[in-house]
Coordinates of C-alpha atoms in Angstrom, one line a residue:
Chain A
M1 CA 46.8 -31.7 -45.7
K2 CA 50.2 -30.2 -46.3
E3 CA 53.2 -31.6 -48.0
I4 CA 56.3 -32.4 -45.9
E5 CA 58.0 -29.2 -47.2
E6 CA 55.2 -27.0 -46.0
L7 CA 55.3 -28.4 -42.4
Q8 CA 57.1 -26.8 -39.5
F9 CA 59.9 -28.7 -37.8
V10 CA 61.1 -26.4 -35.0
E11 CA 64.6 -26.9 -33.7
D12 CA 64.1 -26.0 -30.1
V13 CA 62.1 -29.2 -29.2
R14 CA 62.9 -32.9 -29.1
Y15 CA 60.5 -35.2 -30.9
F16 CA 59.0 -38.6 -30.1
E17 CA 58.1 -41.1 -32.8
E18 CA 54.4 -40.8 -31.8
H19 CA 54.4 -37.2 -32.9
T20 CA 54.6 -35.5 -29.5
W21 CA 57.5 -33.1 -28.6
V22 CA 59.0 -32.0 -25.4
K23 CA 60.9 -28.8 -24.6
Q24 CA 62.5 -27.2 -21.6
D25 CA 60.5 -24.5 -19.8
G26 CA 62.2 -23.3 -16.7
D27 CA 62.7 -26.2 -14.4
A28 CA 59.9 -28.2 -16.0
M29 CA 59.1 -29.4 -19.5
L30 CA 56.3 -28.7 -21.9
I31 CA 54.7 -31.4 -24.1
G32 CA 52.6 -30.9 -27.3
I33 CA 52.1 -32.4 -30.7
S34 CA 54.0 -31.7 -33.9
D35 CA 52.8 -29.6 -36.8
Y36 CA 52.6 -32.8 -38.8
A37 CA 50.3 -34.3 -36.3
Q38 CA 47.9 -31.4 -36.2
D39 CA 47.9 -31.2 -39.9
Q40 CA 47.0 -34.9 -40.2
L41 CA 44.3 -34.6 -37.6
G42 CA 42.5 -31.6 -39.2
E43 CA 40.4 -29.2 -37.2
I44 CA 40.7 -30.1 -33.5
I45 CA 37.6 -30.0 -31.5
F46 CA 38.6 -31.4 -28.1
V47 CA 41.7 -32.2 -26.2
E48 CA 41.4 -34.6 -23.2
L49 CA 44.1 -33.9 -20.8
P50 CA 45.1 -35.7 -17.6
E51 CA 44.6 -34.6 -14.0
L52 CA 47.3 -32.7 -12.1
D53 CA 49.8 -35.0 -10.3
A54 CA 49.1 -37.8 -12.7
E55 CA 52.3 -39.8 -13.4
F56 CA 53.1 -41.5 -16.7
D57 CA 55.9 -43.6 -18.1
R58 CA 57.6 -42.8 -21.4
G59 CA 55.4 -44.1 -24.2
E60 CA 52.3 -44.2 -22.0
Q61 CA 49.1 -42.6 -23.1
F62 CA 48.4 -39.3 -21.3
G63 CA 45.5 -37.9 -23.2
L64 CA 43.4 -37.9 -26.4
V65 CA 42.9 -35.4 -29.1
E66 CA 39.7 -35.3 -31.1
S67 CA 39.3 -33.7 -34.5
V68 CA 36.5 -33.4 -37.0
K69 CA 37.5 -36.6 -38.7
T70 CA 39.2 -38.8 -36.1
A71 CA 40.6 -39.1 -32.6
S72 CA 44.2 -39.8 -31.7
E73 CA 45.9 -41.0 -28.5
L74 CA 48.7 -38.8 -27.0
Y75 CA 51.9 -40.5 -25.8
M76 CA 54.5 -39.3 -23.3
P77 CA 57.9 -38.7 -25.0
V78 CA 59.5 -39.1 -21.6
G79 CA 58.1 -40.2 -18.2
G80 CA 57.0 -37.7 -15.6
V81 CA 54.5 -36.1 -13.3
V82 CA 51.9 -33.6 -14.6
V83 CA 52.3 -30.2 -12.9
A84 CA 50.1 -28.1 -15.2
V85 CA 47.7 -28.5 -18.1
N86 CA 46.9 -25.9 -20.7
I87 CA 43.3 -24.9 -19.7
E88 CA 43.1 -22.5 -22.7
L89 CA 42.6 -25.6 -24.9
E90 CA 39.3 -26.3 -23.2
D91 CA 37.6 -23.4 -25.0
N92 CA 40.1 -22.9 -27.8
P93 CA 41.4 -26.4 -28.9
E94 CA 42.1 -24.8 -32.3
E95 CA 45.3 -23.3 -30.7
V96 CA 46.8 -26.8 -31.3
N97 CA 46.2 -26.4 -35.0
Q98 CA 47.4 -22.8 -35.2
Q99 CA 50.4 -22.8 -32.9
P100 CA 51.3 -26.5 -32.1
F101 CA 54.7 -25.6 -30.7
T102 CA 53.9 -22.6 -28.6
K103 CA 50.4 -21.6 -27.5
G104 CA 49.2 -25.1 -28.3
W105 CA 51.2 -26.8 -25.6
M106 CA 49.3 -29.4 -23.7
I107 CA 50.9 -30.5 -20.4
R108 CA 53.8 -29.3 -18.2
I109 CA 55.7 -32.1 -16.5
K110 CA 58.5 -32.7 -14.0
V111 CA 60.6 -35.3 -15.8
S112 CA 61.3 -38.5 -13.8
D113 CA 64.4 -39.6 -15.6
A114 CA 66.4 -37.0 -17.6
S115 CA 68.3 -39.7 -19.5
E116 CA 65.2 -40.6 -21.4
L117 CA 65.6 -37.3 -23.3
D118 CA 68.6 -38.7 -25.1
A119 CA 66.5 -41.3 -26.9
L120 CA 64.4 -38.5 -28.5
L121 CA 64.8 -37.3 -32.0
D122 CA 65.9 -33.9 -33.3
A123 CA 64.0 -32.1 -36.0
E124 CA 65.9 -33.7 -38.9
A125 CA 65.6 -37.2 -37.5
Y126 CA 61.9 -36.8 -36.8
Q127 CA 61.3 -35.5 -40.3
K128 CA 63.1 -38.5 -41.7
T129 CA 60.7 -40.9 -39.9
L130 CA 57.8 -39.2 -41.8
V131 CA 59.3 -39.8 -45.2
D132 CA 60.0 -43.5 -44.7
Chain B
M1 CA 23.6 -5.5 -49.5
K2 CA 24.8 -9.1 -49.5
N3 CA 22.8 -11.4 -51.7
F4 CA 22.6 -15.1 -51.4
D5 CA 20.9 -17.9 -53.3
V6 CA 19.7 -19.4 -50.1
I7 CA 19.3 -18.0 -46.6
V8 CA 18.6 -20.3 -43.7
I9 CA 17.1 -18.9 -40.5
G10 CA 18.1 -21.0 -37.6
G11 CA 21.1 -23.3 -37.1
G12 CA 19.5 -26.3 -35.5
P13 CA 19.2 -29.8 -36.9
G14 CA 16.8 -28.5 -39.6
G15 CA 18.7 -25.3 -40.5
Y16 CA 22.3 -26.5 -40.6
V17 CA 21.4 -29.6 -42.6
A18 CA 19.4 -27.5 -45.1
A19 CA 22.4 -25.1 -45.3
V20 CA 24.9 -27.8 -45.9
R21 CA 22.7 -29.5 -48.5
A22 CA 22.1 -26.1 -50.2
S23 CA 25.8 -25.5 -50.4
Q24 CA 26.4 -29.0 -51.7
L25 CA 23.9 -28.3 -54.5
G26 CA 26.0 -25.3 -55.5
F27 CA 24.0 -22.4 -53.9
S28 CA 25.6 -19.5 -52.2
T29 CA 24.3 -20.0 -48.7
A30 CA 23.9 -17.9 -45.6
L31 CA 22.9 -19.1 -42.1
V32 CA 21.5 -16.8 -39.4
E33 CA 21.7 -18.1 -35.9
K34 CA 20.7 -16.1 -32.8
E35 CA 22.2 -18.3 -30.1
S36 CA 24.1 -21.5 -30.6
L37 CA 24.7 -23.7 -33.6
G38 CA 23.0 -27.0 -33.3
G39 CA 19.9 -25.3 -32.0
T40 CA 17.6 -26.7 -29.3
C41 CA 18.5 -30.4 -30.1
L42 CA 22.2 -30.1 -29.7
N43 CA 22.4 -27.5 -27.0
W44 CA 19.3 -28.0 -24.9
G45 CA 17.6 -31.2 -26.0
C46 CA 18.6 -34.5 -27.5
I47 CA 22.3 -34.4 -26.8
P48 CA 22.7 -33.2 -23.2
T49 CA 19.8 -35.3 -22.1
K50 CA 21.4 -38.5 -23.5
S51 CA 24.6 -37.6 -21.8
L52 CA 22.8 -37.2 -18.4
L53 CA 20.9 -40.4 -19.0
K54 CA 24.2 -42.3 -19.4
N55 CA 25.4 -40.9 -16.1
A56 CA 22.1 -41.9 -14.6
E57 CA 22.5 -45.4 -16.0
V58 CA 26.0 -45.6 -14.3
A59 CA 24.6 -44.3 -11.1
N60 CA 21.9 -47.0 -11.2
L61 CA 24.4 -49.7 -12.0
L62 CA 26.4 -48.8 -8.9
G63 CA 23.4 -49.8 -6.9
K64 CA 23.4 -53.3 -8.3
G65 CA 26.4 -54.7 -6.3
R66 CA 24.6 -57.8 -5.2
N67 CA 23.8 -58.8 -8.8
F68 CA 27.2 -58.1 -10.2
G69 CA 29.4 -58.9 -7.3
F70 CA 30.8 -55.8 -5.9
K71 CA 30.4 -53.7 -2.7
F72 CA 31.7 -50.6 -1.2
D73 CA 30.9 -48.1 1.5
N74 CA 30.1 -44.5 1.1
L75 CA 29.1 -44.2 -2.6
E76 CA 28.8 -40.5 -3.4
L77 CA 27.1 -39.4 -6.6
D78 CA 28.1 -36.0 -7.8
Y79 CA 25.5 -34.7 -10.2
S80 CA 27.6 -31.6 -11.0
V81 CA 30.0 -33.8 -12.8
A82 CA 27.2 -35.3 -14.8
H83 CA 26.1 -31.8 -15.7
S84 CA 29.6 -30.7 -16.7
R85 CA 30.1 -33.8 -18.8
S86 CA 26.9 -33.1 -20.6
R87 CA 28.0 -29.5 -21.4
K88 CA 31.4 -30.8 -22.6
V89 CA 29.6 -33.2 -25.0
V90 CA 27.4 -30.3 -26.2
M91 CA 30.5 -28.1 -26.8
R92 CA 32.3 -30.7 -28.8
Q93 CA 29.2 -31.3 -31.0
T94 CA 28.6 -27.6 -31.5
K95 CA 32.2 -27.2 -32.7
R96 CA 31.6 -30.0 -35.2
V97 CA 28.6 -28.1 -36.6
A98 CA 30.7 -24.9 -36.7
F99 CA 33.3 -26.7 -38.8
L100 CA 30.6 -28.1 -41.1
I101 CA 29.4 -24.6 -41.7
K102 CA 32.9 -23.3 -42.3
N103 CA 34.0 -26.2 -44.5
N104 CA 30.9 -25.9 -46.7
N105 CA 31.5 -22.2 -47.3
I106 CA 28.3 -21.1 -45.6
T107 CA 28.3 -17.5 -44.4
L108 CA 27.3 -17.4 -40.8
F109 CA 25.4 -14.4 -39.4
E110 CA 24.9 -14.1 -35.7
G111 CA 21.7 -12.5 -34.6
T112 CA 17.9 -12.7 -34.8
A113 CA 16.4 -12.5 -38.3
R114 CA 13.3 -10.5 -39.1
F115 CA 11.7 -10.4 -42.5
K116 CA 11.5 -7.1 -44.3
S117 CA 9.9 -8.7 -47.4
D118 CA 9.6 -12.1 -49.0
T119 CA 13.3 -11.9 -50.0
E120 CA 15.0 -9.7 -47.5
I121 CA 15.8 -10.1 -43.8
E122 CA 17.2 -7.7 -41.3
I123 CA 19.5 -9.1 -38.6
D124 CA 19.3 -7.9 -35.1
P125 CA 21.4 -6.3 -33.4
S126 CA 23.8 -5.5 -36.3
G127 CA 20.9 -4.1 -38.4
E128 CA 22.5 -5.6 -41.5
V129 CA 20.0 -6.5 -44.3
I130 CA 20.6 -9.4 -46.6
S131 CA 18.6 -10.8 -49.4
G132 CA 18.0 -14.3 -50.6
K133 CA 16.4 -15.8 -53.7
S134 CA 15.1 -18.5 -51.4
I135 CA 14.7 -18.3 -47.6
I136 CA 14.3 -21.4 -45.4
V137 CA 12.8 -20.7 -42.0
A138 CA 14.1 -23.2 -39.4
A139 CA 13.6 -21.1 -36.3
G140 CA 12.3 -23.9 -34.1
A141 CA 9.9 -23.8 -31.2
K142 CA 9.9 -22.8 -27.5
T143 CA 8.3 -24.5 -24.5
R144 CA 4.6 -23.9 -23.8
A145 CA 4.1 -22.4 -20.4
L146 CA 1.4 -23.8 -18.1
P147 CA -1.3 -21.1 -17.8
G148 CA -1.3 -19.8 -14.2
A149 CA 2.2 -21.1 -13.6
P150 CA 4.7 -18.9 -15.5
Y151 CA 8.3 -19.9 -15.5
D152 CA 10.3 -18.2 -12.8
G153 CA 13.5 -20.0 -13.5
E154 CA 13.7 -21.1 -9.9
A155 CA 10.8 -23.2 -8.6
I156 CA 8.9 -23.4 -11.9
I157 CA 11.3 -24.4 -14.7
N158 CA 11.4 -25.7 -18.2
F159 CA 13.8 -28.2 -19.8
R160 CA 16.4 -25.6 -20.5
K161 CA 16.7 -24.6 -16.9
A162 CA 16.5 -28.3 -15.9
L163 CA 19.6 -29.0 -18.1
D164 CA 21.4 -26.1 -16.5
L165 CA 21.0 -27.3 -12.9
K166 CA 24.3 -28.2 -11.3
E167 CA 22.6 -29.5 -8.3
L168 CA 19.4 -31.5 -8.1
P169 CA 16.4 -30.7 -5.8
K170 CA 15.3 -33.2 -3.2
S171 CA 11.8 -33.4 -4.7
A172 CA 10.3 -32.4 -8.0
L173 CA 7.0 -32.5 -9.8
I174 CA 7.0 -33.0 -13.5
I175 CA 4.0 -31.8 -15.5
G176 CA 3.6 -33.9 -18.6
A177 CA 4.5 -37.6 -19.0
G178 CA 5.7 -37.3 -22.6
P179 CA 9.2 -38.4 -23.7
I180 CA 10.9 -35.2 -22.2
G181 CA 9.1 -35.5 -18.9
M182 CA 9.9 -39.2 -18.5
E183 CA 13.5 -38.7 -19.5
F184 CA 14.0 -36.1 -16.7
A185 CA 12.0 -38.3 -14.4
T186 CA 14.5 -41.1 -15.1
V187 CA 17.6 -39.0 -14.6
W188 CA 16.4 -37.3 -11.5
S189 CA 15.0 -40.4 -9.8
R190 CA 18.2 -42.2 -10.4
Y191 CA 20.1 -39.5 -8.6
G192 CA 17.8 -39.7 -5.6
V193 CA 15.2 -37.0 -6.3
K194 CA 11.7 -37.8 -5.2
V195 CA 9.8 -37.5 -8.5
T196 CA 6.1 -37.2 -9.1
V197 CA 4.8 -37.0 -12.7
V198 CA 1.4 -35.6 -13.5
E199 CA -0.2 -36.4 -16.8
M200 CA -3.5 -35.1 -18.1
M201 CA -4.2 -38.1 -20.4
D202 CA -5.0 -41.5 -19.2
H203 CA -1.6 -43.0 -20.1
V204 CA 2.0 -42.0 -19.8
L205 CA 3.6 -41.5 -23.2
P206 CA 0.1 -41.0 -24.6
L207 CA 1.1 -41.1 -28.2
E208 CA 2.5 -44.6 -28.0
D209 CA 0.6 -47.8 -28.6
E210 CA -1.5 -48.5 -25.5
A211 CA 0.2 -51.7 -24.6
I212 CA 3.5 -49.8 -24.6
S213 CA 2.1 -47.0 -22.4
I214 CA 0.7 -49.6 -19.9
E215 CA 4.1 -51.4 -19.7
A216 CA 6.0 -48.1 -19.4
F217 CA 3.8 -47.0 -16.5
K218 CA 4.5 -50.3 -14.7
Q219 CA 8.2 -50.1 -15.2
F220 CA 8.4 -46.4 -14.3
K221 CA 6.6 -47.0 -11.1
R222 CA 8.8 -50.0 -10.4
N223 CA 11.8 -47.7 -10.7
G224 CA 10.4 -45.5 -8.0
I225 CA 8.7 -42.7 -10.0
K226 CA 5.3 -41.6 -8.7
I227 CA 2.9 -41.1 -11.5
K228 CA -0.6 -39.6 -11.7
T229 CA -2.5 -40.0 -14.9
G230 CA -5.8 -38.5 -15.8
A231 CA -4.7 -35.7 -13.5
M232 CA -4.7 -31.9 -14.0
V233 CA -2.7 -29.3 -12.4
K234 CA -5.2 -26.8 -10.9
A235 CA -2.8 -24.4 -9.4
V236 CA 0.9 -23.8 -8.6
S237 CA 1.9 -21.5 -5.8
R238 CA 5.3 -20.5 -4.7
T239 CA 6.5 -21.4 -1.3
A240 CA 9.7 -20.8 0.6
E241 CA 11.0 -24.3 -0.3
G242 CA 9.7 -24.3 -3.8
A243 CA 6.1 -24.7 -4.8
D244 CA 2.8 -26.3 -3.8
V245 CA 1.0 -27.9 -6.7
T246 CA -2.7 -28.6 -6.5
V247 CA -3.5 -31.7 -8.6
S248 CA -7.0 -32.9 -9.3
A249 CA -7.8 -36.3 -10.6
G250 CA -11.6 -36.9 -11.0
E251 CA -13.1 -36.1 -7.7
D252 CA -9.8 -36.1 -5.7
E253 CA -7.7 -33.2 -5.1
E254 CA -4.3 -33.1 -3.4
V255 CA -1.5 -30.6 -2.8
I256 CA 2.0 -31.8 -3.5
S257 CA 4.8 -29.8 -2.1
V258 CA 8.1 -29.9 -4.0
E259 CA 11.3 -27.9 -4.5
K260 CA 11.0 -27.7 -8.2
V261 CA 8.2 -28.0 -10.8
L262 CA 9.3 -29.0 -14.3
V263 CA 6.7 -28.0 -17.0
S264 CA 7.0 -30.2 -20.1
I265 CA 3.7 -30.0 -21.8
G266 CA 4.9 -29.4 -25.3
F267 CA 6.2 -26.7 -27.6
E268 CA 4.9 -23.8 -29.6
P269 CA 6.6 -22.6 -32.8
N270 CA 8.8 -19.4 -32.7
T271 CA 6.7 -17.6 -35.3
E272 CA 6.3 -14.4 -33.4
E273 CA 9.7 -12.8 -33.7
L274 CA 10.2 -13.2 -37.4
A275 CA 7.9 -10.4 -38.6
L276 CA 6.2 -12.8 -41.0
E277 CA 3.5 -10.2 -41.5
N278 CA 5.9 -8.6 -44.0
T279 CA 5.7 -11.7 -46.1
G280 CA 3.2 -13.8 -48.0
V281 CA 3.6 -16.7 -45.5
T282 CA 0.5 -18.1 -43.9
V283 CA 0.6 -18.9 -40.2
T284 CA -2.2 -21.1 -38.8
K285 CA -2.4 -21.9 -35.0
G286 CA 1.1 -20.5 -34.7
C287 CA 2.5 -22.9 -37.3
I288 CA 3.8 -21.9 -40.7
E289 CA 1.8 -23.7 -43.3
V290 CA 3.8 -25.8 -45.8
D291 CA 3.2 -28.2 -48.6
E292 CA 5.0 -31.5 -49.1
Q293 CA 8.0 -29.8 -50.4
M294 CA 8.2 -27.4 -47.4
R295 CA 7.0 -24.5 -49.6
T296 CA 5.0 -21.8 -47.8
T297 CA 2.4 -19.6 -49.4
S298 CA 5.2 -17.2 -50.3
P299 CA 7.0 -18.5 -53.4
S300 CA 10.5 -17.7 -52.1
I301 CA 10.0 -18.9 -48.5
Y302 CA 10.2 -22.5 -47.1
A303 CA 9.7 -23.6 -43.5
I304 CA 11.2 -26.7 -41.9
G305 CA 11.3 -28.3 -38.5
D306 CA 9.3 -27.4 -35.4
I307 CA 8.1 -24.2 -36.9
N308 CA 5.8 -25.9 -39.4
G309 CA 4.2 -28.0 -36.7
K310 CA 4.2 -31.3 -38.7
M311 CA 6.3 -33.4 -36.3
G312 CA 8.5 -31.9 -33.7
L313 CA 11.5 -34.2 -33.9
A314 CA 15.1 -33.3 -34.9
H315 CA 15.4 -36.0 -37.5
V316 CA 12.2 -34.8 -39.1
A317 CA 13.6 -31.2 -39.2
S318 CA 16.7 -32.6 -40.9
A319 CA 14.7 -34.6 -43.4
Q320 CA 12.6 -31.6 -44.2
G321 CA 15.8 -29.5 -44.6
M322 CA 17.0 -31.9 -47.3
I323 CA 13.7 -31.7 -49.0
A324 CA 13.6 -27.9 -49.0
A325 CA 17.2 -27.6 -50.3
E326 CA 16.5 -30.2 -53.0
T327 CA 13.3 -28.5 -54.0
I328 CA 15.0 -25.2 -54.4
A329 CA 17.5 -27.0 -56.7
G330 CA 14.6 -28.2 -58.8
K331 CA 14.9 -31.9 -57.8
N332 CA 11.9 -34.2 -57.2
T333 CA 11.5 -35.2 -53.6
E334 CA 9.5 -37.9 -52.0
P335 CA 7.0 -36.6 -49.5
L336 CA 7.5 -37.7 -45.9
V337 CA 5.1 -40.2 -44.4
Y338 CA 5.1 -38.9 -40.9
H339 CA 3.6 -41.8 -39.1
N340 CA 6.4 -44.0 -40.6
I341 CA 9.1 -41.8 -39.0
P342 CA 10.5 -43.5 -35.8
R343 CA 10.2 -41.8 -32.5
C344 CA 12.2 -42.7 -29.4
T345 CA 12.1 -42.1 -25.6
Y346 CA 15.4 -42.6 -23.8
A347 CA 14.0 -43.1 -20.3
H348 CA 14.4 -46.4 -18.5
P349 CA 13.1 -48.5 -20.0
E350 CA 13.6 -47.1 -23.5
I351 CA 10.7 -46.9 -25.9
A352 CA 10.9 -46.8 -29.7
S353 CA 8.2 -47.0 -32.2
V354 CA 7.5 -46.5 -35.9
G355 CA 4.2 -46.7 -37.9
L356 CA 0.7 -47.0 -36.6
T357 CA -0.5 -48.0 -33.2
E358 CA -3.0 -50.8 -33.0
K359 CA -5.8 -48.4 -32.4
Q360 CA -4.8 -46.2 -35.3
A361 CA -4.7 -49.2 -37.6
Q362 CA -8.1 -50.3 -36.6
E363 CA -9.5 -46.8 -37.0
Q364 CA -8.1 -46.7 -40.5
G365 CA -10.1 -49.8 -41.4
Y366 CA -7.3 -52.3 -41.7
D367 CA -7.8 -56.1 -41.0
V368 CA -5.5 -55.8 -38.1
V369 CA -3.4 -58.6 -36.6
T370 CA -0.8 -58.1 -33.9
A371 CA 1.9 -60.2 -32.3
E372 CA 4.0 -59.6 -29.2
C373 CA 7.3 -61.1 -28.2
P374 CA 8.5 -60.4 -24.7
F375 CA 12.2 -59.9 -24.0
I376 CA 12.0 -62.0 -20.8
A377 CA 12.9 -65.1 -22.8
N378 CA 15.6 -63.4 -24.9
G379 CA 19.0 -64.8 -24.1
K380 CA 20.9 -61.6 -24.7
A381 CA 18.5 -59.5 -22.6
M382 CA 18.8 -62.0 -19.8
A383 CA 22.6 -62.1 -20.0
M384 CA 22.6 -58.3 -19.8
D385 CA 20.3 -58.4 -16.8
D386 CA 17.9 -56.2 -18.6
N387 CA 15.0 -58.3 -19.9
T388 CA 11.8 -56.4 -19.2
G389 CA 9.6 -55.2 -22.1
F390 CA 8.6 -56.5 -25.4
V391 CA 8.2 -56.2 -29.2
K392 CA 4.8 -55.6 -30.6
I393 CA 4.1 -55.7 -34.3
V394 CA 0.9 -54.3 -35.7
A395 CA 0.2 -55.7 -39.2
E396 CA -2.7 -56.4 -41.5
Q397 CA -3.7 -59.8 -42.9
K398 CA -4.7 -59.0 -46.4
E399 CA -1.3 -58.0 -47.9
K400 CA 0.8 -59.0 -44.8
K401 CA 2.0 -55.4 -44.5
I402 CA 3.8 -54.2 -41.4
L403 CA 1.8 -51.2 -40.1
G404 CA 3.7 -50.5 -37.0
V405 CA 6.5 -51.8 -34.7
H406 CA 6.5 -50.8 -31.1
L407 CA 9.4 -51.6 -28.7
I408 CA 9.9 -51.2 -25.0
G409 CA 13.0 -52.4 -23.1
G410 CA 16.7 -51.9 -22.8
H411 CA 18.5 -50.5 -25.9
V412 CA 15.4 -50.5 -28.1
T413 CA 16.1 -47.1 -29.5
E414 CA 19.0 -48.6 -31.5
L415 CA 16.7 -51.4 -32.8
I416 CA 14.0 -49.3 -34.4
A417 CA 16.1 -48.5 -37.5
G418 CA 15.6 -52.0 -38.9
P419 CA 11.8 -52.0 -38.8
T420 CA 11.7 -48.4 -40.1
G421 CA 13.6 -49.6 -43.1
M422 CA 11.3 -52.5 -43.7
I423 CA 8.2 -50.3 -43.5
H424 CA 9.8 -47.7 -45.8
A425 CA 10.7 -50.4 -48.3
D426 CA 7.2 -51.9 -47.9
L427 CA 8.6 -55.4 -47.1
G428 CA 5.8 -57.1 -45.2
F429 CA 6.1 -59.3 -42.1
E430 CA 6.8 -62.5 -44.0
K431 CA 10.0 -60.9 -45.4
L432 CA 10.8 -59.7 -41.8
A433 CA 10.3 -63.3 -40.5
E434 CA 12.6 -64.6 -43.3
T435 CA 15.3 -62.1 -42.4
V436 CA 17.9 -63.9 -40.4
H437 CA 18.7 -61.8 -37.3
A438 CA 22.0 -62.2 -35.4
H439 CA 22.1 -64.3 -32.3
P440 CA 22.3 -63.4 -29.5
T441 CA 20.7 -60.0 -29.9
I442 CA 17.6 -58.3 -28.5
S443 CA 16.7 -57.7 -32.1
E444 CA 15.9 -61.4 -32.6
S445 CA 12.7 -60.8 -30.7
I446 CA 11.5 -58.6 -33.6
M447 CA 12.0 -61.6 -36.0
E448 CA 10.3 -63.9 -33.5
A449 CA 7.2 -61.6 -33.4
A450 CA 7.1 -61.7 -37.2
H451 CA 7.3 -65.5 -37.0
K452 CA 4.4 -65.4 -34.7
L453 CA 2.4 -63.4 -37.2
C454 CA 3.2 -66.1 -39.8
G455 CA 1.9 -68.7 -37.4
H456 CA 5.1 -70.5 -36.6
A457 CA 6.9 -68.8 -33.7
V458 CA 9.5 -71.2 -32.2
H459 CA 10.5 -69.6 -29.0
I460 CA 7.2 -68.1 -27.8

C-alpha cells in the first residue's frame, strides 16, 4: 500500500468521508472511489452496482466492491437517482485500481438536492481526514 | 529459450496450487493453461454447480409458503438469472486465481502444452518452447462419451453444455446417478424439468455406503426425480424434439422421449494431447502412472489430479499438487490415504462421506460395528424444517477406531471436516463421543452416533 504522499488527490472532484467522490459531468454527476480507497482495497475483482433508476439518500449504500483481500460497501456522497452505471467494470474491474477518478467511475446520477454538495470535502480536507 | 525450475501444465485446482507452492518454495515457476484458470473445477464443475444449486434451493423454498407463512400469485422462476449468477461467481473466482498467479511471480503461458522431451515443452499456438528442470502435469480429464451416443451439443450433452444452458428443457434424461448426475437432477427438477435418471448399478451414488444410497434414492424420488437403477441405455436416437432413449432393465425395455440427454458417466484423463510418447512417462489405461510422491517413470516429470486417475476430486488434485511441489523441493511428504479423503454430493439431500463403507470394512476383515443417528430427532434440523437423513459411523471393536463416517441430510457437506480430522488423527470413537459438540447443531448427531457405539446413547 502507498504512503499518503504517493496517493492522488485530484482537485476536480468533491470527496465524501467514506472515500467516494462526486464530480460534475454535463447535467449529471459521476461517482467513484478515491485513490486511497482503491489502494487500501488492493486488486479489485468485482464491483456490484445498482440498477438504473434506483434512488439513494446521501450516506446510503449503493453498491459493493470486492478485492482479493476484502469487500467494502460503497456510500452515496449525495442523494440521487442512478441514470447510468459503468458497465466496463463488469469485465474490467481493475479500471478502478488503475484510473479511480476517470475511467474507473462507477455510477452516474441525477442529484436530488444540490445543497448536499456543500457538505462535501475538497482534496485538502479529505486528505486531512486520512492523516488523523 | 526460457528456462524454469518448475513448469506446471494446467491451471486447475491441482495445477495452480502446485504452481503457487512451487513459487513459495523459491522455484522459478511457469504455468501453461489452454483455456481458463481454475480449470474444470472452477469454470465448469464445483463452483458453478454450487451456485446453481443455491438458486434451486431458493426456488424450492418459494414453494413452501404454507410451512413458512407466505403466499403470492404468479411466481415466475427465471433460470437465465441463475445461469448468469453462476457465470459471475465463476468470473470472480477466476480473477482471484489470476491474481494468485501474478502475485506469486508465476509466468503464465496461454496455450496447449506438448512434450518435446522429458524437460521441454512446446506451446501451441505460439510455438514457443520452454524448458523445466521439473514438469508437473495437471492437465485434467474430459467427460467419457456414451458409446453409440456421441455428444452433439444439442440433444445429447455433457456437463459443460449443461452449465451453459440459459434455458432449461421441459424434460431430460440423465445417464449416470453419480454426484454430478444427481446434482443436475436436483437443479433441473427444482426448476420444473421432468427428470429421469438412469443408472447402470443397483444403487444411486453407487460408491457410497449402501444405507446412504438407499436413503438417497428414497429422498430423490420424494423430490420428484424418476430414477431407474440396474438399467442400461441401449440406444439413443435423435428426434425433432430431442431424443428417444431406449432403456433396458432386466427383461423390460422402454423408450423414453426427452428434450435433452445429459451423459454423466465419468471422466477420462487428458493424456492424448500431451505427446507423452516423447517422454519416459508410463500411461496405463489412459492414466499417467505415479508413485506416492506423484513422480512418474520419468525422473523430471510429475503428474497430479485427474490425469493420474487416483481420485478425481479437486481437493485431491490440490493435495497432490502440494506433494509434488514439496517433493521437488526435497521435502518429505506423507502419502495420501485415498479412502480417508472426504467426498461430497451437493444434491438435495446432501451426502458427505469419509473412510470405508460398511461393506469395505467387512471385506477388509475388521470386526465391524456400526451406529446410526437419524436427524429426525435433531432439534436444529427440525427447527430448520430439514430433518431427513442420518449419520452412520462404521467402526471396529478391537481398537475402537473410526473406519468411516457417512452422512446424508441438509448441510452435511459442511459437517464432514470434523470426522475427517478425527480419522486423520486416528482418534477413535470414544474420543469422538467425548468431544463436546455445540448445541443446537446438526453435528451433534455425529457425537450421538459415537455415544451409541460406546453403548450409552442418550437421545436415541
